[in-house]
CSV table of C-alpha atoms in Angstrom, one decimal:
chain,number,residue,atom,x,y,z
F,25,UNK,CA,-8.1,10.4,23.1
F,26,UNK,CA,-4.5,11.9,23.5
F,27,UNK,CA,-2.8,13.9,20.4
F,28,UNK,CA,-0.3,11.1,19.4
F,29,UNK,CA,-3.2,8.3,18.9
F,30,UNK,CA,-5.1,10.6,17.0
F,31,UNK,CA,-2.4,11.9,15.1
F,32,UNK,CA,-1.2,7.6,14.4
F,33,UNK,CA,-5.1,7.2,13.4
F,34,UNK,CA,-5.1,10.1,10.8
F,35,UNK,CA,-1.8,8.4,9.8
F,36,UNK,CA,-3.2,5.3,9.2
F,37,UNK,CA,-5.9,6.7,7.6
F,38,UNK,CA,-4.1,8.3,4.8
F,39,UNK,CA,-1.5,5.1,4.7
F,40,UNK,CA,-4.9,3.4,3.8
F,41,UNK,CA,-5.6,6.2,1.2
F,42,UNK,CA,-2.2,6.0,-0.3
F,43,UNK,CA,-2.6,2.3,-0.7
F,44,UNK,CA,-6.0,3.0,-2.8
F,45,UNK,CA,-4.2,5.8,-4.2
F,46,UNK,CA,-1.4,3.5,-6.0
F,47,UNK,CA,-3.8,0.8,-7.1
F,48,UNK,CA,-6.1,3.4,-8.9
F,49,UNK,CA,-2.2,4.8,-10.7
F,50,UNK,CA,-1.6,1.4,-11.9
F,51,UNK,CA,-5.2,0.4,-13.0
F,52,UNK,CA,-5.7,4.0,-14.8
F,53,UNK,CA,-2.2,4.2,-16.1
F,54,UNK,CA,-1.7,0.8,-17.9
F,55,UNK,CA,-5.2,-0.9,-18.2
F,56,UNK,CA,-7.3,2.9,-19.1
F,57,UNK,CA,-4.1,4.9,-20.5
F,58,UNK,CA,-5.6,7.7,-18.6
F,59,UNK,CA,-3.9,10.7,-16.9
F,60,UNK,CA,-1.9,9.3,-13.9
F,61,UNK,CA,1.0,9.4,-12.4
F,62,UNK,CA,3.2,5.8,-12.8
F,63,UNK,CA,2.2,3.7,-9.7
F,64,UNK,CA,4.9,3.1,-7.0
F,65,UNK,CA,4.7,-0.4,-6.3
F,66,UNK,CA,7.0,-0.7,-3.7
F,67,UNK,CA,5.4,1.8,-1.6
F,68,UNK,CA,2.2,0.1,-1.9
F,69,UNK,CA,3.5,-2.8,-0.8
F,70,UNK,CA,5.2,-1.2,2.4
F,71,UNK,CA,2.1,0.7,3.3
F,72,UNK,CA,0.5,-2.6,2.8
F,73,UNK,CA,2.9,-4.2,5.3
F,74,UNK,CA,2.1,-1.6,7.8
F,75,UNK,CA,-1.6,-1.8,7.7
F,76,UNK,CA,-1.1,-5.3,7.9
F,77,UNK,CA,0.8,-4.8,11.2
F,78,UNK,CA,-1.3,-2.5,12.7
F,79,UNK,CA,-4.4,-4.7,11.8
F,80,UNK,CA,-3.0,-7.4,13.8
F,81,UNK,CA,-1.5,-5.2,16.7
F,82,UNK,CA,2.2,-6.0,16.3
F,83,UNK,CA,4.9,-3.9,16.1
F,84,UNK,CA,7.9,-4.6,13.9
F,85,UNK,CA,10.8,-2.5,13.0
F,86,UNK,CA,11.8,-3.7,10.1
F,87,UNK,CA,8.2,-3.0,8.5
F,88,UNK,CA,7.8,0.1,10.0
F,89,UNK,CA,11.5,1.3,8.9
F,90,UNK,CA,10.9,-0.2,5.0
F,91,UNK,CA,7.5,2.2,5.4
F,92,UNK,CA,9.9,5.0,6.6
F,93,UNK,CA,12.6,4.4,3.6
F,94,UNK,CA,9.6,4.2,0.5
F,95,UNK,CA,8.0,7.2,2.2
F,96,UNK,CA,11.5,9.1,1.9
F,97,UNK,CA,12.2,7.6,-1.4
F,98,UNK,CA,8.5,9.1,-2.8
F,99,UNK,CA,8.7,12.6,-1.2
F,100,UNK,CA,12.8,12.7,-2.6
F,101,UNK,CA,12.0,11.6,-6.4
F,102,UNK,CA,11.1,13.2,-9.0
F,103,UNK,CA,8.1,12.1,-11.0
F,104,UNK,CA,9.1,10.5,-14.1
F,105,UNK,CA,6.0,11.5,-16.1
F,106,UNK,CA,5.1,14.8,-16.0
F,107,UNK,CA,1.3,14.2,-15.9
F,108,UNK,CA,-1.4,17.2,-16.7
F,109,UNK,CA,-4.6,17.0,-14.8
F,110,UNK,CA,-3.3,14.0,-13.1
F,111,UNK,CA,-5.9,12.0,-11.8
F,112,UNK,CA,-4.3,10.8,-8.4
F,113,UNK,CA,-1.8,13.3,-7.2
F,114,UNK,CA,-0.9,11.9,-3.1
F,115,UNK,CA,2.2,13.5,-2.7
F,116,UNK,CA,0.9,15.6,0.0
F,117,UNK,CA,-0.9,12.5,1.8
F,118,UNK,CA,2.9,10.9,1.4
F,119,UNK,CA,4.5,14.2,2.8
F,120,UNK,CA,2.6,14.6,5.3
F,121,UNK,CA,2.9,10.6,6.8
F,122,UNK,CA,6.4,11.0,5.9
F,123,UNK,CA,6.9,14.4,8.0
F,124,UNK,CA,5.0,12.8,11.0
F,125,UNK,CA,6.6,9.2,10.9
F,126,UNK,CA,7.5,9.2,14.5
F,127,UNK,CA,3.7,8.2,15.0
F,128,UNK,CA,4.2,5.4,12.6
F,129,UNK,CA,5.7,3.7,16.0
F,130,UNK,CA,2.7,4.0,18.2
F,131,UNK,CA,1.3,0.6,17.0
């Protein structure tokens, strides 16, 4: 298997992780009030788009692009709530996608 397949795979893989990642925030930070981070919704759902696409072997810009523009958003913001002993802390999963999002092409 060449680099940049493997390299899209562990992508996907932590797109995957990043989608669990958010729906754990948003179930332990409203229905459990524990320690967590607020959930970014919108960058679940683009990572859900993606997975979606990949899943079904397409390849569309505008999905991969509104991936490309959360991702940026995620690794540019500041969180809101400064959680201690955060439960779910993905930045560096988002970082890292974000850093190699050329891959995110090779559908």
């Amino acid at each position: 298997m060449d680099s940049n397949k493997q390299m899209q795979e562990k992508l996907v893989a932590k797109i995957r992780q990043i989608v669990v990642d958010e729906k754990f925030k948003l179930d332990a930070f409203y229905l459990c009030g524990a320690a967590s981070s607020l959930p970014n919704q919108k960058l679940q759902k683009a990572c859900e788009k993606y997975l979606e696409m990949v899943d079904h072997k397409q390849k569309d810009a505008t999905v991969i692009n509104g991936l490309i523009a959360e991702l940026e958003n995620a690794v540019a913001s500041k969180a809101k709530v400064m959680v201690v002993g955060d439960l779910v802390n993905n930045k560096a999963d988002i970082k890292e996608v974000f850093d190699h999002r050329e891959h995110l092409w090779n559908v």
